[in-house]
């Protein structure tokens, strides 16, 4: 780790580099570095009355922020009392840097006998942090009081020279070294939506966490940082199973509104129970971003669109909610969730394959959202599989093109809802196909073969002579909506989601039949699964719960209690 110069200093140095003798230039560089270090030290002295990780962070050129100061305070307290703290903060807001890296460096510099245990769901996260601390303590120009031992260099387990302290790390699925810990730091036990939506993974993470508590020495402290993912994530479960043990700091990316809710007298406007006036945990006015220099309100609004309201509420606002009230139930999806499939795996495993489209509602160039969901049937089990969600904001030609290319890649048919005039739909698909042919002809001139850009995979896609088959369908069968029977197939555990589709699943779990118009992704998924159910198959489709199911896998799924 070397001293990082501010951009403006580095730019000035670059300008001077050519115009000075090398020795004089090197001397200037040394002087500037010393000046920058002195300025940072002075800033840290002025800003911090007490010694803390934040002070060290500022000396290293990092920013101090109120939510990081929360971690500082906990780290300072952990030197003198057994802290049990959970801090929920949005992703990429500096918690790993402050807690595992700077915080641990600071602690070992003060207490060289402190045995720090770091655990995470991801091995590289704790190993990189451990290496960072070791390198930082060894940095020649930094004046730390301690040095790492030179003979024991393992990044997952090293000690301070002449003392008993050091760092050892553990990650989900790996053995933890059988040693006692004085400070346990837990960072990102769950790291993906797929893990968070799987009860098996949540169980694993929770067991791993509580088993690590077995390493705690008397008087040891525990600090857990993670974004929230799910009401039943390790943080949620810890708060529920060990009430009164943990202090919990939930820091939302955008400050919430607080005050007495006139509609519900026992509630605060933020949704917490009313226990008297309370305020933003880091003292912001409502609506303010947590780290606007890094993620301002526009960035956060864009994030919300990208990840969907459900994921945003959990990870960014630390308010994971149970998704319920919709036609679908969470277990119906999570019980049958399976790993994502590549294009090649889809081609091998599923037949028939379908790309279902719920087109944008207008034929203007306004860019409404179109639902495009791909999948197919597993002929061995009769189960329907949802494999790709390509929905998004498209022009008419855009969604038609995406659906057609995806159908070419998956050797699939296209099913589309005829909610617009037949002439409009024909025109959209015809225009898109002509556009693709022109694109492929041009590519041939560029010696790329008769190919177009992919919609799903990574390589270019060879365009066949014939357009994929198109099947128009209606949202209703007679007067009945198609959604009902499709939801029933989920309830029978006959539908597999290969991967996690947060926005689709959000619509499934919150939309009710009497809400009126169903949302686009849900509609496309309904057309996909209804079509697979209607179409010919190798296995009889079970539509009522009393019937027998012919294969082992499907039987196991349907006989599970519900
Ligand atoms: Zn409140």
PDB file of N, CA and C and ligand atoms in Angstrom, residues 257-258 268 270 278, ligand 1:
ATOM      1  N   UNK A 257     -39.029   9.185   6.312  1.00  0.00           N
ATOM      2  CA  UNK A 257     -39.748  10.219   7.037  1.00  0.00           C
ATOM      3  C   UNK A 257     -40.154   9.672   8.402  1.00  0.00           C
ATOM      4  N   UNK A 258     -39.980  10.482   9.420  1.00  0.00           N
ATOM      5  CA  UNK A 258     -40.357  10.048  10.768  1.00  0.00           C
ATOM      6  C   UNK A 258     -41.356  11.021  11.366  1.00  0.00           C
ATOM      7  N   UNK A 268     -44.937   4.902  13.590  1.00  0.00           N
ATOM      8  CA  UNK A 268     -44.187   6.035  13.056  1.00  0.00           C
ATOM      9  C   UNK A 268     -44.397   6.051  11.542  1.00  0.00           C
ATOM     10  N   UNK A 270     -42.315   5.985   9.326  1.00  0.00           N
ATOM     11  CA  UNK A 270     -41.352   5.100   8.680  1.00  0.00           C
ATOM     12  C   UNK A 270     -41.805   3.637   8.712  1.00  0.00           C
ATOM     13  N   UNK A 278     -38.659   9.314  16.895  1.00  0.00           N
ATOM     14  CA  UNK A 278     -37.304   8.877  16.604  1.00  0.00           C
ATOM     15  C   UNK A 278     -36.876   9.433  15.258  1.00  0.00           C
TER      16      UNK A 278
HETATM   17 ZN1  LIG B   1     -39.641   6.389  12.342  1.00  0.00          ZN
END
